[in-house]
XYZ file of C-alpha atoms in Angstrom:
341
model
C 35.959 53.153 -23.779
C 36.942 51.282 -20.864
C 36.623 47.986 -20.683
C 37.456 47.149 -16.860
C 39.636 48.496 -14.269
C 40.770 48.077 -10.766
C 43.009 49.478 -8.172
C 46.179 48.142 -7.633
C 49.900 48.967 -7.654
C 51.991 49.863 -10.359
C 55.920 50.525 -10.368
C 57.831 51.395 -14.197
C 61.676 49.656 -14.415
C 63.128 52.507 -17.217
C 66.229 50.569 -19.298
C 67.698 54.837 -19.395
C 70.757 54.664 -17.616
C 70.362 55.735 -13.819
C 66.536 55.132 -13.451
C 66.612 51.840 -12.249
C 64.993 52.420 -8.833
C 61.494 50.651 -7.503
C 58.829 53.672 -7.255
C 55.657 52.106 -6.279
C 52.538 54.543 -6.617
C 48.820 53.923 -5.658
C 46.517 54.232 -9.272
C 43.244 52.786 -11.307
C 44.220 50.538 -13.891
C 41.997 50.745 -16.945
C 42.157 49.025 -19.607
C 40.872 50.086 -22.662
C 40.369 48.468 -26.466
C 44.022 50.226 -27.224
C 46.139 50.769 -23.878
C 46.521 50.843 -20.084
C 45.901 53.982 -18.574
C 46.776 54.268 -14.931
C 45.243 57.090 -12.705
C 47.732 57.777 -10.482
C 46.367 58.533 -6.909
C 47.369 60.592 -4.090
C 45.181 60.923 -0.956
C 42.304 58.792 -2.571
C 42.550 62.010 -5.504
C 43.701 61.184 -8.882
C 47.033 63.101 -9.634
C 48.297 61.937 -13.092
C 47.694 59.834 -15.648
C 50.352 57.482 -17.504
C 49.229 56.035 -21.117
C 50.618 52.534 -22.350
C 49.625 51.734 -26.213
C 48.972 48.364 -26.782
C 50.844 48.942 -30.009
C 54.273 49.711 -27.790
C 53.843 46.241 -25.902
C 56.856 44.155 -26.616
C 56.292 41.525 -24.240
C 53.916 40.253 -20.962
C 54.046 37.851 -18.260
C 57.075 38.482 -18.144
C 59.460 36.996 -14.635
C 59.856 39.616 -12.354
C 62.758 39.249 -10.041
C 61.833 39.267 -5.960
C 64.254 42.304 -6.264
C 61.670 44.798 -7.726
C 58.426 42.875 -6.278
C 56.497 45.158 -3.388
C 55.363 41.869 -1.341
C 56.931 38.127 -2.940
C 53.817 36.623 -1.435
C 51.493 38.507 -3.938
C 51.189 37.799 -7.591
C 53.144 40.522 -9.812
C 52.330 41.338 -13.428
C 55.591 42.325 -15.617
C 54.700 44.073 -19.399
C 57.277 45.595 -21.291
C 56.850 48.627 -23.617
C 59.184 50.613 -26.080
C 57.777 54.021 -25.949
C 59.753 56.714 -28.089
C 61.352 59.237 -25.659
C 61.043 56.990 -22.864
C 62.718 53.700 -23.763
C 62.455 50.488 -22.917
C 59.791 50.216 -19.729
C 58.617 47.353 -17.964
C 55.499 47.920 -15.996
C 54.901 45.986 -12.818
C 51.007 45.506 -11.478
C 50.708 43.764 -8.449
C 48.353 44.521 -5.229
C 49.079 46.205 -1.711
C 48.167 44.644 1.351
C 44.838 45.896 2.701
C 42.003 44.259 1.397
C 39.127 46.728 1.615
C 41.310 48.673 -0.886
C 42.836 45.566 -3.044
C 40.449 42.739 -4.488
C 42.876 39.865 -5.330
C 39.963 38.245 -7.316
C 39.251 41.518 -9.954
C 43.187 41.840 -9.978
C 43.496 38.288 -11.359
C 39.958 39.253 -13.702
C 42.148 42.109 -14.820
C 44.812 40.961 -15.804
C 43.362 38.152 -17.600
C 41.137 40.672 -19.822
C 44.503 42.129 -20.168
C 45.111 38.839 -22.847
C 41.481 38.810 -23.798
C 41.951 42.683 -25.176
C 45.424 41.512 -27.021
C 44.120 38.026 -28.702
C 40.289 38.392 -28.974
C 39.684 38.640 -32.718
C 43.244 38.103 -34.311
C 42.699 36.055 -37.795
C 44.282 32.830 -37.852
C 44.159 29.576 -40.549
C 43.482 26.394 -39.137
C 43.483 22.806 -40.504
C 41.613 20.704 -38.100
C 41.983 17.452 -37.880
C 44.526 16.657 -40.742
C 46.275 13.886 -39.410
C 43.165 11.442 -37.500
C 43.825 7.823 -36.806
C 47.498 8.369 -37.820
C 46.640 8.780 -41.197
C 46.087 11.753 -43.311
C 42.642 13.320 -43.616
C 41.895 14.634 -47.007
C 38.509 16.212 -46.145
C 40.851 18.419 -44.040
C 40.699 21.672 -45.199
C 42.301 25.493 -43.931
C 39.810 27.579 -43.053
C 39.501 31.192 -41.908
C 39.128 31.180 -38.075
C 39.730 33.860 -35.163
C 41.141 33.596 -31.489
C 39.085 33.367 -28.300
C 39.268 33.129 -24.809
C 36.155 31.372 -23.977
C 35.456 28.713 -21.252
C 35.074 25.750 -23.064
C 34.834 21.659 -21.102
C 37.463 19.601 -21.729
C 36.648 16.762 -24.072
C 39.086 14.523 -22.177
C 38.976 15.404 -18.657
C 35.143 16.587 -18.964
C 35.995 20.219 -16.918
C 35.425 23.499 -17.908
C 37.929 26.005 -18.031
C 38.996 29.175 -19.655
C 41.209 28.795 -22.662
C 42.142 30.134 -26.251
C 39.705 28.297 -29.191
C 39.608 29.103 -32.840
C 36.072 30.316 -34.110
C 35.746 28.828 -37.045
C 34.087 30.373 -40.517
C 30.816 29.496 -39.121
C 31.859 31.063 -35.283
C 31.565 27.614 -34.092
C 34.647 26.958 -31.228
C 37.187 24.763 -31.960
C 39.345 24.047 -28.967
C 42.312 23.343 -30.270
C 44.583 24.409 -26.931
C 42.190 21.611 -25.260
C 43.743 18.014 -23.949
C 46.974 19.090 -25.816
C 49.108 16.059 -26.021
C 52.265 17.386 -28.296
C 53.089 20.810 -29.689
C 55.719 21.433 -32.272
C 56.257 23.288 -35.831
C 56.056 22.153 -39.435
C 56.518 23.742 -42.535
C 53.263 23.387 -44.519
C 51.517 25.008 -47.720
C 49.198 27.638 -47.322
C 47.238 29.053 -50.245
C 50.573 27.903 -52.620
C 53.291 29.012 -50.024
C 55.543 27.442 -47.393
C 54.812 28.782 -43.714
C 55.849 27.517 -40.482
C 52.519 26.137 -38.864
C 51.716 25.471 -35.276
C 51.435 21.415 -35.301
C 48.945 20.606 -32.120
C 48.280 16.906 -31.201
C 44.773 17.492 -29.327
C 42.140 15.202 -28.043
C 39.158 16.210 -30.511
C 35.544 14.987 -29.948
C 36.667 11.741 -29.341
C 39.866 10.762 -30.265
C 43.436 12.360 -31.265
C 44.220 14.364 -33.980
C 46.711 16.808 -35.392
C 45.968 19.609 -36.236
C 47.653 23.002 -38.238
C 47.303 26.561 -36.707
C 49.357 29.337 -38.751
C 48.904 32.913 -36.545
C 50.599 35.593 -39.014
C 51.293 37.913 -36.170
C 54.774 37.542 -34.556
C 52.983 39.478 -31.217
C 50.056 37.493 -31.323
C 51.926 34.096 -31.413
C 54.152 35.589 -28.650
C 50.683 36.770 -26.584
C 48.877 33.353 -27.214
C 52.297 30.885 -25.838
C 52.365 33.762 -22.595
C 48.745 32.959 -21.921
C 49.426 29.092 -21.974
C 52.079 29.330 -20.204
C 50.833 31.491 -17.534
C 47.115 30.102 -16.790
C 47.895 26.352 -18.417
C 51.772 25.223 -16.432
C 51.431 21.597 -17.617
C 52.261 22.845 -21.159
C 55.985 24.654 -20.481
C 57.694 21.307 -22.269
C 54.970 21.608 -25.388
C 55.836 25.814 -25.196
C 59.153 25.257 -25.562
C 59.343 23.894 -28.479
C 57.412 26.645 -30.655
C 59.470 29.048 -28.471
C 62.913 29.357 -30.416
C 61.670 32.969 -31.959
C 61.262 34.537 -29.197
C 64.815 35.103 -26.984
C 62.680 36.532 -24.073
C 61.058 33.041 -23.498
C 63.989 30.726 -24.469
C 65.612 33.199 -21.800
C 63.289 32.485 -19.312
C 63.277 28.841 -20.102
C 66.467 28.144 -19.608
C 66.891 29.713 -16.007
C 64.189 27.703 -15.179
C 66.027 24.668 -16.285
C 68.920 25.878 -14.326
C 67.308 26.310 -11.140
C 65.790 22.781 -11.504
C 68.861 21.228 -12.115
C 70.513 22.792 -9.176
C 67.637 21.163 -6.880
C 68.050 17.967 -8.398
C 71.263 17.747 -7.892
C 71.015 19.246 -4.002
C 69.598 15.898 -3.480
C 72.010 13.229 -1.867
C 72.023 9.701 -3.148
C 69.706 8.236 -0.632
C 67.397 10.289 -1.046
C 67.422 9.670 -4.613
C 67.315 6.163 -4.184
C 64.021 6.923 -1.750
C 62.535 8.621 -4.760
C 62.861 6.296 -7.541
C 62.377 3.037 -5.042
C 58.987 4.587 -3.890
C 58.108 5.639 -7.098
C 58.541 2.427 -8.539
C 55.400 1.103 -6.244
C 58.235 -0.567 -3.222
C 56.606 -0.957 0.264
C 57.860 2.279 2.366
C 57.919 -0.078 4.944
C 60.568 -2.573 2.769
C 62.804 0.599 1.686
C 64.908 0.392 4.937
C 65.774 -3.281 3.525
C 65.836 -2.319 -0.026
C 68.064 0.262 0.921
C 70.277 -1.385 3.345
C 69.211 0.886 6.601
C 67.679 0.649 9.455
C 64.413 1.504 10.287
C 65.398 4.640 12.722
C 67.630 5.697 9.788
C 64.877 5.775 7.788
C 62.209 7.244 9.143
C 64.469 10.106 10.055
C 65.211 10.309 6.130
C 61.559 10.352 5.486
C 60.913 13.561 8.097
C 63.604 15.343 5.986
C 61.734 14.497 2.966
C 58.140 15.656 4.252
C 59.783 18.805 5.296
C 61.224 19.169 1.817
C 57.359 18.493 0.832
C 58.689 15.385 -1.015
C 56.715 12.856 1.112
C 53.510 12.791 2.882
C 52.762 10.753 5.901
C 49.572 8.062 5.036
C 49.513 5.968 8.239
C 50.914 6.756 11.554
C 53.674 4.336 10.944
C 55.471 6.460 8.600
C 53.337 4.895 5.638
C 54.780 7.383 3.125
C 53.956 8.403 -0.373
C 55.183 10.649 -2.921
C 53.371 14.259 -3.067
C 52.563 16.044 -6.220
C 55.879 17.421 -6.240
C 57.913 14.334 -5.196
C 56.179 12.920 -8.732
C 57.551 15.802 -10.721
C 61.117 15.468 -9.419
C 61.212 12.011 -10.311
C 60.487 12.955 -13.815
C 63.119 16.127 -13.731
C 65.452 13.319 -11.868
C 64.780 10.817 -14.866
C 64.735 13.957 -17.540
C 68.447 15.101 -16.748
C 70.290 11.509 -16.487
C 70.633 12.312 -12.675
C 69.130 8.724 -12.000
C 67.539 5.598 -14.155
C 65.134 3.246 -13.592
């Protein structure tokens, strides 16, 4: 039984030796309680059918390089599969360009029911709330619970939005992936046994806790940090750190890391300097003097920045502040010992 599809675009990377070409073909992607089936299509006709097993998926949301992508601009969907007499496969889904053929919204819808089909209903043990007001809570208990992608409000930031919750024994939602403030591992004792535990710092009701989540599934621990990380960004330093069993990830992590640090350090000193003095709540219009500069020298920094998408202009008189971004290399900056306050 289906439980949604969509028309898209769909290329398979084989790891066999001399099939490492980019074939993209037209189909219907349905997904069903099991597998992907894609319906290939040739002159609006389906023409073949290709079956992917849920039970063969490795890996998802995986990076796919520009290399193999059909259009950069548009979002691409990597999977990977072992499937016997075939070999390794990744699957690529992504969207072609005209739009009364593509819908970029059900694409998106798809490939989030894509997760929903692989963590909806795994059993989990959770300890809610053991550690509250930095001190142990011994009316914690583990109880029987089960993943779901719900949408659930944010205690903290009072905004709904979709995001994995344990249902507890009594299907009530606990949303422990909610206002996460730490993430880590701990060995604990189950039912008389040492496991390796999830160790979530969450905002709960109203105030902070720490809480215990042991998933037994390897693929559904992999599945549930691949969903974070994809439709929740903020949490790639939490992810991280509950990553080191899975190579893909720490893989993916670290050329991340690389490519940061190889835009940090594209940045020359001033502009360093710019960074930190402005993000340390100086006057743009005192920098010049901080800085020893003049004020043509400046403002002819700042248009670099703003081009860079660094700065943004706030009054005409090059009245600059730090963008989104600008914020975020200032941490990276401060992260890597490339600068100190």
């Amino acid at each position: 039984m289906a439980v949604t599809e969509v028309r898209l675009k769909a290329a398979i990377i084989s790891s066999w030796k001399g099939t490492g070409r980019v074939n993209w073909r037209d189909a219907i992607g349905v997904i069903q309680n099991d597998k992907i089936v894609l319906r290939y299509l040739r002159m609006g006709e389906v023409s073949g059918e290709d079956t992917f097993p849920f039970s063969a998926l490795s890996d998802l949301a995986v990076n796919v390089p520009d290399g193999y992508k059909l259009n950069p601009e548009k979002e691409h969907f990597g999977m990977r599969f072992y499937v016997p007499g075939r070999g390794d496969l990744t699957l690529i889904l992504t969207i072609g360009e005209n739009l009364l053929i593509y819908d970029e919204k059900k694409f998106r819808e798809f490939i989030h029911s894509i997760f929903e089909t692989l963590i909806n209903g795994k059993a989990v043990k959770i300890q809610l709330a053991r550690i509250k007001g930095g001190a142990l809570n011994m009316e914690s208990r583990w109880q029987d619970g089960s993943l779901r992608i719900i949408s659930i409000k944010s205690a903290k930031r009072g905004r709904t939005e979709r995001n994995i919750v344990v249902l507890d024994e009594d299907r009530k939602p606990i949303p422990v992936f909610s206002d996460v403030e730490d993430l880590d591992t701990e060995e604990v004792e189950l039912n008389g046994k040492k496991v390796q535990a999830w160790k979530v710092k969450h905002f709960y009701v109203d105030e902070t806790v720490t809480s215990y989540l042991v998933i037994p599934e390897k693929k559904t621990r992999l599945f549930v940090l691949r969903y974070l990380l994809k439709y929740l960004p903020s949490y790639f330093e939490f992810i991280m750190k509950v990553s080191k069993e899975f190579p893909s990830l720490q893989s993916e992590f670290k050329e991340v890391m690389e490519k940061e640090l190889k835009e940090l350090q594209s940045l020359d000193e001033v502009e360093k300097q710019i960074l930190m003095a402005l993000y340390s709540g100086l006057n743009p219009l005192e920098v010049h003097q901080f800085l020893g500069l003049d004020e043509r020298e400046i403002e002819e920094i700042y248009d670099k920045m703003i081009d860079k998408g660094l700065l943004k202009i706030v009054m005409i008189r090059k009245v600059v502040n730090l963008t989104r971004e600008g914020r975020k290399i200032v941490n990276k900056l401060i992260e890597y010992g490339l600068v100190s306050m």
